[in-house]
C-alpha cells in the first residue's frame, strides 16, 4: 500500500511517472486511495468491536449469574490506577488526533512531537499495567485455579468484606480480568509498534497534506483501543 | 460546529484538501472525556444497587460516541463509515443481550441441581 505498485504489464514505470509518491497503481486518485484505506480500516474496527463484544458477553453472562463475585473481585483492583490509565489513554488519543491534524496541515515538527507524545503515553499505560499485574501475581491473585490470595492482600480488603465468607470461585473474576485487560494490553503493544513505525516515517518526511493515510488509520485504531478501555475501566474497577 | 461538515459529492475527487479538525474541538473533546471519567468514578462511589452498572455503561457509551464523532472524525465523514460501526455495535449488543436472556433462564434449575448434589454428598 505504501510503495508504488508494480502492477500493469506494459512498462509500469512509464505509467507511474508523474504520480505522487506513495500512490498505489490501482487507484486513479489519491482521494480514492484514502477512502478505500479508511473503509478497509473501519471494517477491521467492526471486527474488533465484535471480538471484544464476545468477551464482554462472557463478562455479562458471569456477572448476571454471579454478581457477588464481581462486587468482591473489584476490591482487589486499585481504581486510582485504573483512573490514571484512563486519563493517560485519553491524553494519548488527543495527541493521536492532533498528529492527524499536523499531517493534514503539513506541520512536520508538530507531527513528530505528537507521535512521540502518543508513544510515550502508551508506554506509561503499559508501565502502570505492568505494576498492577506484578502486584497481583506476587500476591497470588491469579486467574481461575491460580487464585490463591496472600494474607496481606486479604487483610487490605474493606472490613465488611473480610467479615463475610469469601465467595466461591473468586478466581473466575480474575480470569475475566486478565483476559480482557491482557488482550487490550496486546492491542496497546501493537499500537506502540505502529507508532514507532509512523515516527520513523514522519522523521523521513513521508507525510503531508497529500499523503497521510497511515497516520490517519493508525490513529483510528488507537482511538478504538481507547474506547475499549473506556468500557473496561468502569466494568472491572468500579462496579 | 455545523460549518465543518463537507458534503462528500461537493468535493473534487482530484483535489481534496484534507479536512483538519479544529484544535479547539480536539481539546474540548479531551476535556469532556476527562470530565465524564470523573463523573463515572463519582457515580460508582454512590451505592445505587444494580443501577450502578447501567449508569457507568451509559456514561461509557456516551464517551465512546464522543471519541468516534470527533477524534475518529465520524462527524465529518461520509455516512457509510458510521453505518459500518453502528452495524457492528448493533450485532454485538444483540448477541450479548440474547445470550444473557438465555443464561438467566436456567439458573433456578442449576441452583436446584447443585443443592441436590450437595445433599447427596452429605
Tab-separated table of C-alpha atoms in Angstrom:
chain	number	residue	atom	x	y	z
A	1	UNK	CA	0.000	0.000	0.000
A	2	UNK	CA	2.812	2.359	0.814
A	3	UNK	CA	5.177	1.716	-2.061
A	4	UNK	CA	4.419	2.471	-5.697
A	5	UNK	CA	2.769	-0.579	-7.132
A	6	UNK	CA	4.445	-2.630	-9.812
A	7	UNK	CA	1.036	-3.587	-11.312
A	8	UNK	CA	0.286	-3.294	-15.042
A	9	UNK	CA	2.035	-5.334	-17.668
A	10	UNK	CA	3.254	-2.680	-20.095
A	11	UNK	CA	6.076	-0.557	-18.666
A	12	UNK	CA	4.764	0.187	-15.194
A	13	UNK	CA	7.479	2.779	-14.686
A	14	UNK	CA	6.117	4.916	-17.521
A	15	UNK	CA	2.536	4.605	-16.208
A	16	UNK	CA	3.562	5.714	-12.769
A	17	UNK	CA	5.782	8.584	-13.835
A	18	UNK	CA	4.459	11.886	-12.557
A	19	UNK	CA	2.171	10.302	-9.978
A	20	UNK	CA	2.530	11.368	-6.366
A	21	UNK	CA	4.908	9.308	-4.216
A	22	UNK	CA	3.064	6.530	-2.325
A	23	UNK	CA	0.284	6.478	-4.910
A	24	UNK	CA	-0.780	2.876	-5.399
A	25	UNK	CA	-1.064	1.914	-9.061
A	26	UNK	CA	-4.599	0.546	-8.818
A	27	UNK	CA	-6.216	3.780	-7.577
A	28	UNK	CA	-6.993	6.512	-10.112
A	29	UNK	CA	-6.757	9.276	-7.485
A	30	UNK	CA	-5.193	9.787	-4.066
A	31	UNK	CA	-8.673	10.651	-2.752
A	32	UNK	CA	-9.978	7.217	-3.693
A	33	UNK	CA	-6.888	5.641	-2.167
A	34	UNK	CA	-7.582	7.422	1.128
A	35	UNK	CA	-11.268	6.469	1.101
A	36	UNK	CA	-10.537	2.822	0.351
A	37	UNK	CA	-7.899	2.600	3.100
A	38	UNK	CA	-10.231	4.189	5.618
A	39	UNK	CA	-13.145	1.947	4.712
A	40	UNK	CA	-10.862	-1.076	4.994
A	41	UNK	CA	-9.768	0.047	8.431
A	42	UNK	CA	-13.359	0.672	9.548
A	43	UNK	CA	-14.241	-2.884	8.521
A	44	UNK	CA	-11.319	-4.105	10.629
A	45	UNK	CA	-12.567	-1.967	13.543
A	46	UNK	CA	-16.022	-3.549	13.110
A	47	UNK	CA	-14.400	-6.979	13.554
A	48	UNK	CA	-12.630	-5.655	16.672
A	49	UNK	CA	-15.954	-4.443	18.096
A	50	UNK	CA	-17.409	-7.927	17.571
A	51	UNK	CA	-14.288	-9.545	19.074
A	52	UNK	CA	-14.438	-7.519	22.279
A	53	UNK	CA	-18.250	-7.788	22.131
A	54	UNK	CA	-17.843	-11.551	22.546
A	55	UNK	CA	-15.505	-11.117	25.501
A	56	UNK	CA	-17.848	-8.608	27.153
A	57	UNK	CA	-20.687	-11.092	26.607
A	58	UNK	CA	-18.703	-13.609	28.656
A	59	UNK	CA	-18.390	-10.903	31.318
A	60	UNK	CA	-22.140	-10.224	31.154
A	61	UNK	CA	-23.034	-13.915	31.489
A	62	UNK	CA	-20.840	-14.417	34.561
A	63	UNK	CA	-21.994	-11.162	36.064
A	64	UNK	CA	-25.691	-11.983	35.520
A	65	UNK	CA	-25.264	-15.322	37.273
A	66	UNK	CA	-22.731	-14.410	39.979
A	67	UNK	CA	-22.953	-10.683	40.756
A	68	UNK	CA	-21.357	-11.297	44.185
A	69	UNK	CA	-18.062	-12.411	42.550
A	70	UNK	CA	-17.754	-9.101	40.732
A	71	UNK	CA	-18.561	-6.965	43.756
A	72	UNK	CA	-15.964	-8.934	45.705
A	73	UNK	CA	-13.302	-9.057	42.998
A	74	UNK	CA	-13.278	-5.365	42.185
A	75	UNK	CA	-11.986	-4.537	45.678
A	76	UNK	CA	-8.701	-6.180	44.666
A	77	UNK	CA	-8.236	-3.631	41.891
A	78	UNK	CA	-6.983	-0.130	42.626
A	79	UNK	CA	-9.453	2.258	40.974
A	80	UNK	CA	-6.913	5.095	41.252
A	81	UNK	CA	-4.508	3.236	38.937
A	82	UNK	CA	-7.407	2.482	36.584
A	83	UNK	CA	-8.441	6.152	36.550
A	84	UNK	CA	-4.812	7.182	35.972
A	85	UNK	CA	-4.606	4.859	32.978
A	86	UNK	CA	-7.924	6.157	31.655
A	87	UNK	CA	-6.566	9.705	31.806
A	88	UNK	CA	-3.310	8.618	30.159
A	89	UNK	CA	-5.189	6.945	27.297
A	90	UNK	CA	-7.477	9.947	26.768
A	91	UNK	CA	-4.346	12.122	26.587
A	92	UNK	CA	-2.786	9.743	24.063
A	93	UNK	CA	-5.980	9.820	21.993
A	94	UNK	CA	-5.816	13.609	21.973
A	95	UNK	CA	-2.214	13.571	20.756
A	96	UNK	CA	-3.068	10.875	18.173
A	97	UNK	CA	-5.919	13.023	16.813
A	98	UNK	CA	-3.578	16.008	16.863
A	99	UNK	CA	-0.966	14.082	14.867
A	100	UNK	CA	-3.532	13.538	12.090
A	101	UNK	CA	-4.240	17.284	12.125
A	102	UNK	CA	-0.493	18.061	11.886
A	103	UNK	CA	-0.056	15.654	8.948
A	104	UNK	CA	-3.063	17.161	7.146
A	105	UNK	CA	-1.709	20.680	7.628
A	106	UNK	CA	1.830	19.658	6.669
A	107	UNK	CA	3.353	20.509	10.072
A	108	UNK	CA	6.257	18.104	10.132
A	109	UNK	CA	7.704	19.087	13.506
A	110	UNK	CA	4.297	19.026	15.170
A	111	UNK	CA	3.661	15.602	13.674
A	112	UNK	CA	6.871	14.149	15.107
A	113	UNK	CA	6.160	15.692	18.533
A	114	UNK	CA	2.554	14.422	18.714
A	115	UNK	CA	3.592	10.940	17.569
A	116	UNK	CA	6.285	10.912	20.272
A	117	UNK	CA	3.791	12.045	22.932
A	118	UNK	CA	1.362	9.280	21.889
A	119	UNK	CA	4.092	6.662	22.089
A	120	UNK	CA	5.280	7.977	25.475
A	121	UNK	CA	1.764	7.941	26.961
A	122	UNK	CA	1.217	4.406	25.648
A	123	UNK	CA	4.422	3.385	27.466
A	124	UNK	CA	3.121	4.986	30.675
A	125	UNK	CA	-0.080	2.959	30.297
A	126	UNK	CA	1.864	-0.290	29.905
A	127	UNK	CA	4.162	0.583	32.839
A	128	UNK	CA	1.141	1.085	35.136
A	129	UNK	CA	-0.375	-2.163	33.801
A	130	UNK	CA	2.905	-3.992	34.493
A	131	UNK	CA	2.879	-2.664	38.064
A	132	UNK	CA	-0.696	-3.837	38.589
A	133	UNK	CA	-0.096	-7.303	37.107
A	134	UNK	CA	3.098	-7.959	39.057
A	135	UNK	CA	1.481	-6.806	42.321
A	136	UNK	CA	-1.448	-9.186	41.772
A	137	UNK	CA	0.609	-12.174	40.704
A	138	UNK	CA	3.049	-11.574	43.585
A	139	UNK	CA	0.108	-11.814	45.994
A	140	UNK	CA	-1.344	-14.944	44.398
A	141	UNK	CA	-4.221	-13.110	42.729
A	142	UNK	CA	-4.133	-15.150	39.517
A	143	UNK	CA	-6.742	-16.405	37.077
A	144	UNK	CA	-9.022	-19.396	37.663
A	145	UNK	CA	-7.462	-22.034	39.896
A	146	UNK	CA	-4.271	-19.947	40.212
A	147	UNK	CA	-6.238	-17.654	42.539
A	148	UNK	CA	-4.626	-18.191	45.947
A	149	UNK	CA	-4.637	-14.733	47.552
A	150	UNK	CA	-1.953	-13.984	50.120
A	151	UNK	CA	-2.835	-12.994	53.678
A	152	UNK	CA	-1.544	-9.435	53.174
A	153	UNK	CA	-3.827	-8.719	50.243
A	154	UNK	CA	-6.865	-10.172	52.031
A	155	UNK	CA	-6.054	-8.009	55.063
A	156	UNK	CA	-6.152	-4.937	52.814
A	157	UNK	CA	-9.809	-5.559	51.859
A	158	UNK	CA	-12.577	-3.435	53.440
A	159	UNK	CA	-13.603	-4.672	56.908
A	160	UNK	CA	-17.161	-5.584	55.882
A	161	UNK	CA	-15.771	-7.850	53.166
A	162	UNK	CA	-13.299	-9.558	55.497
A	163	UNK	CA	-16.049	-10.353	57.992
A	164	UNK	CA	-18.183	-12.247	55.451
A	165	UNK	CA	-17.002	-15.567	53.974
A	166	UNK	CA	-15.217	-15.136	50.627
A	167	UNK	CA	-17.361	-16.185	47.635
A	168	UNK	CA	-16.544	-19.475	45.950
A	169	UNK	CA	-14.660	-19.368	42.645
A	170	UNK	CA	-13.473	-15.765	43.030
A	171	UNK	CA	-10.748	-16.715	40.541
A	172	UNK	CA	-13.358	-16.546	37.772
A	173	UNK	CA	-13.445	-12.776	38.105
A	174	UNK	CA	-9.668	-12.649	37.695
A	175	UNK	CA	-9.797	-14.975	34.674
A	176	UNK	CA	-12.023	-12.367	33.031
A	177	UNK	CA	-9.890	-9.505	34.334
A	178	UNK	CA	-6.660	-10.918	32.917
A	179	UNK	CA	-8.315	-11.986	29.658
A	180	UNK	CA	-9.932	-8.591	28.989
A	181	UNK	CA	-7.068	-6.358	30.132
A	182	UNK	CA	-4.447	-8.730	28.671
A	183	UNK	CA	-5.979	-8.684	25.196
A	184	UNK	CA	-6.416	-4.935	25.478
A	185	UNK	CA	-2.757	-4.684	26.536
A	186	UNK	CA	-1.694	-6.654	23.451
A	187	UNK	CA	-3.605	-4.099	21.369
A	188	UNK	CA	-1.702	-1.297	23.114
A	189	UNK	CA	1.623	-3.030	22.366
A	190	UNK	CA	0.665	-3.394	18.692
A	191	UNK	CA	-0.289	0.292	18.659
A	192	UNK	CA	3.109	1.198	20.124
A	193	UNK	CA	4.814	-0.737	17.340
A	194	UNK	CA	2.710	1.123	14.771
A	195	UNK	CA	3.522	4.492	16.343
A	196	UNK	CA	7.250	3.692	16.338
A	197	UNK	CA	6.920	2.901	12.620
A	198	UNK	CA	4.997	6.136	11.960
A	199	UNK	CA	7.621	8.097	13.872
A	200	UNK	CA	10.376	6.728	11.663
A	201	UNK	CA	8.438	7.573	8.512
A	202	UNK	CA	7.433	11.023	9.795
A	203	UNK	CA	11.083	11.766	10.567
A	204	UNK	CA	11.883	10.852	6.985
A	205	UNK	CA	9.226	13.333	5.781
A	206	UNK	CA	6.867	10.836	4.141
A	207	UNK	CA	3.675	12.534	5.322
A	208	UNK	CA	1.957	15.748	4.297
A	209	UNK	CA	-1.417	17.086	3.148
A	210	UNK	CA	-1.192	14.915	0.005
A	211	UNK	CA	-0.483	11.662	1.824
A	212	UNK	CA	-1.377	10.938	5.420
A	213	UNK	CA	-3.223	7.597	5.164
A	214	UNK	CA	-1.024	5.688	7.658
A	215	UNK	CA	-1.210	8.454	10.298
A	216	UNK	CA	-4.982	8.578	9.891
A	217	UNK	CA	-5.714	4.855	10.027
A	218	UNK	CA	-3.298	4.121	12.898
A	219	UNK	CA	-4.981	6.937	14.859
A	220	UNK	CA	-8.392	5.357	14.154
A	221	UNK	CA	-7.099	2.054	15.529
A	222	UNK	CA	-5.651	3.841	18.552
A	223	UNK	CA	-8.961	5.563	19.320
A	224	UNK	CA	-10.705	2.185	19.260
A	225	UNK	CA	-8.176	0.860	21.788
A	226	UNK	CA	-9.065	3.905	23.914
A	227	UNK	CA	-12.818	3.207	23.546
A	228	UNK	CA	-12.340	-0.397	24.686
A	229	UNK	CA	-10.548	0.808	27.809
A	230	UNK	CA	-13.366	3.315	28.412
A	231	UNK	CA	-15.642	0.283	28.861
A	232	UNK	CA	-13.157	-1.950	30.701
A	233	UNK	CA	-12.237	0.598	33.368
A	234	UNK	CA	-15.687	1.037	34.977
A	235	UNK	CA	-16.764	-2.576	34.421
A	236	UNK	CA	-13.704	-4.063	36.135
A	237	UNK	CA	-12.506	-1.389	38.578
A	238	UNK	CA	-15.621	0.476	39.657
A	239	UNK	CA	-18.761	-1.647	39.835
B	1	UNK	CA	-19.876	23.365	14.575
B	2	UNK	CA	-22.112	22.901	11.555
B	3	UNK	CA	-19.688	24.682	9.243
B	4	UNK	CA	-17.195	21.788	9.327
B	5	UNK	CA	-19.488	19.369	7.539
B	6	UNK	CA	-18.243	18.998	3.983
B	7	UNK	CA	-20.798	17.139	1.846
B	8	UNK	CA	-19.000	14.322	0.075
B	9	UNK	CA	-20.144	14.855	-3.550
B	10	UNK	CA	-19.215	18.543	-3.497
B	11	UNK	CA	-15.532	17.692	-3.227
B	12	UNK	CA	-13.452	17.498	-6.341
B	13	UNK	CA	-12.021	13.956	-6.322
B	14	UNK	CA	-8.767	15.138	-7.903
B	15	UNK	CA	-8.018	17.922	-5.467
B	16	UNK	CA	-9.236	17.161	-1.993
B	17	UNK	CA	-7.803	19.438	0.609
B	18	UNK	CA	-7.792	17.406	3.827
B	19	UNK	CA	-10.308	18.427	6.443
B	20	UNK	CA	-8.390	19.062	9.653
B	21	UNK	CA	-10.423	19.027	12.868
B	22	UNK	CA	-10.005	22.430	14.580
B	23	UNK	CA	-7.673	22.476	17.596
B	24	UNK	CA	-10.329	23.776	19.982
B	25	UNK	CA	-12.638	20.881	19.045
B	26	UNK	CA	-9.862	18.368	19.842
B	27	UNK	CA	-9.073	19.964	23.202
B	28	UNK	CA	-12.783	20.300	24.023
B	29	UNK	CA	-13.316	16.621	23.232
B	30	UNK	CA	-10.485	15.536	25.551
B	31	UNK	CA	-11.743	17.848	28.343
B	32	UNK	CA	-15.286	16.427	28.020
B	33	UNK	CA	-13.908	12.866	28.178
B	34	UNK	CA	-11.932	13.661	31.347
B	35	UNK	CA	-14.990	15.272	32.962
B	36	UNK	CA	-17.095	12.199	32.123
B	37	UNK	CA	-14.379	9.933	33.608
B	38	UNK	CA	-14.642	11.901	36.856
B	39	UNK	CA	-18.447	11.550	36.691
B	40	UNK	CA	-18.124	7.770	36.271
B	41	UNK	CA	-15.825	7.471	39.285
B	42	UNK	CA	-18.126	9.713	41.369
B	43	UNK	CA	-21.204	7.689	40.374
B	44	UNK	CA	-19.542	4.457	41.466
B	45	UNK	CA	-18.959	5.933	44.961
B	46	UNK	CA	-22.727	6.065	45.449
B	47	UNK	CA	-24.499	2.792	46.158
B	48	UNK	CA	-27.283	2.576	43.586
B	49	UNK	CA	-27.516	-1.215	43.534
B	50	UNK	CA	-27.853	-2.729	40.056
B	51	UNK	CA	-28.332	0.762	38.624
B	52	UNK	CA	-24.583	1.453	39.130
B	53	UNK	CA	-23.725	-0.853	36.219
B	54	UNK	CA	-26.375	0.723	33.991
B	55	UNK	CA	-25.113	4.206	34.809
B	56	UNK	CA	-21.408	3.504	34.151
B	57	UNK	CA	-22.305	1.708	30.909
B	58	UNK	CA	-24.399	4.674	29.782
B	59	UNK	CA	-21.551	7.095	30.504
B	60	UNK	CA	-19.059	4.772	28.751
B	61	UNK	CA	-21.367	4.652	25.715
B	62	UNK	CA	-21.561	8.443	25.668
B	63	UNK	CA	-17.747	8.715	25.918
B	64	UNK	CA	-17.271	6.168	23.130
B	65	UNK	CA	-19.660	8.139	20.896
B	66	UNK	CA	-17.747	11.357	21.570
B	67	UNK	CA	-14.440	9.663	20.674
B	68	UNK	CA	-15.956	8.238	17.472
B	69	UNK	CA	-17.597	11.514	16.406
B	70	UNK	CA	-14.694	13.902	16.964
B	71	UNK	CA	-11.390	12.018	17.405
B	72	UNK	CA	-12.322	9.463	14.750
B	73	UNK	CA	-13.867	12.158	12.500
B	74	UNK	CA	-17.184	10.352	12.001
B	75	UNK	CA	-18.886	13.738	12.389
B	76	UNK	CA	-17.133	14.906	9.224
B	77	UNK	CA	-17.030	11.737	7.134
B	78	UNK	CA	-19.441	10.008	4.786
B	79	UNK	CA	-22.318	8.177	6.493
B	80	UNK	CA	-21.096	4.826	5.237
B	81	UNK	CA	-18.307	4.576	7.819
B	82	UNK	CA	-20.745	5.395	10.605
B	83	UNK	CA	-23.024	2.671	9.285
B	84	UNK	CA	-20.196	0.104	9.458
B	85	UNK	CA	-19.574	0.973	13.122
B	86	UNK	CA	-23.264	1.129	14.063
B	87	UNK	CA	-23.891	-2.282	12.464
B	88	UNK	CA	-21.012	-3.865	14.382
B	89	UNK	CA	-22.176	-2.371	17.695
B	90	UNK	CA	-25.791	-3.357	16.974
B	91	UNK	CA	-24.923	-7.016	16.355
B	92	UNK	CA	-22.583	-7.144	19.365
B	93	UNK	CA	-25.418	-5.834	21.565
B	94	UNK	CA	-27.956	-8.283	20.068
B	95	UNK	CA	-25.525	-11.140	20.699
B	96	UNK	CA	-24.801	-10.114	24.294
B	97	UNK	CA	-28.480	-9.417	25.022
B	98	UNK	CA	-29.787	-12.747	23.726
B	99	UNK	CA	-27.045	-14.709	25.486
B	100	UNK	CA	-27.754	-13.012	28.826
B	101	UNK	CA	-31.519	-13.566	28.499
B	102	UNK	CA	-30.840	-17.198	27.676
B	103	UNK	CA	-28.408	-17.924	30.514
B	104	UNK	CA	-30.655	-16.445	33.204
B	105	UNK	CA	-33.414	-18.897	32.139
B	106	UNK	CA	-31.553	-21.908	33.522
B	107	UNK	CA	-30.301	-20.583	36.819
B	108	UNK	CA	-33.121	-21.904	39.008
B	109	UNK	CA	-32.582	-25.396	37.568
B	110	UNK	CA	-28.814	-25.195	38.119
B	111	UNK	CA	-29.252	-23.993	41.699
B	112	UNK	CA	-31.687	-26.834	42.449
B	113	UNK	CA	-29.321	-29.399	40.930
B	114	UNK	CA	-26.309	-28.157	42.926
B	115	UNK	CA	-28.402	-28.235	46.112
B	116	UNK	CA	-29.305	-31.864	45.359
B	117	UNK	CA	-25.661	-32.715	44.648
B	118	UNK	CA	-24.574	-31.149	47.921
B	119	UNK	CA	-27.291	-33.009	49.845
B	120	UNK	CA	-26.261	-36.280	48.188
B	121	UNK	CA	-22.587	-35.729	49.072
B	122	UNK	CA	-23.512	-35.394	52.721
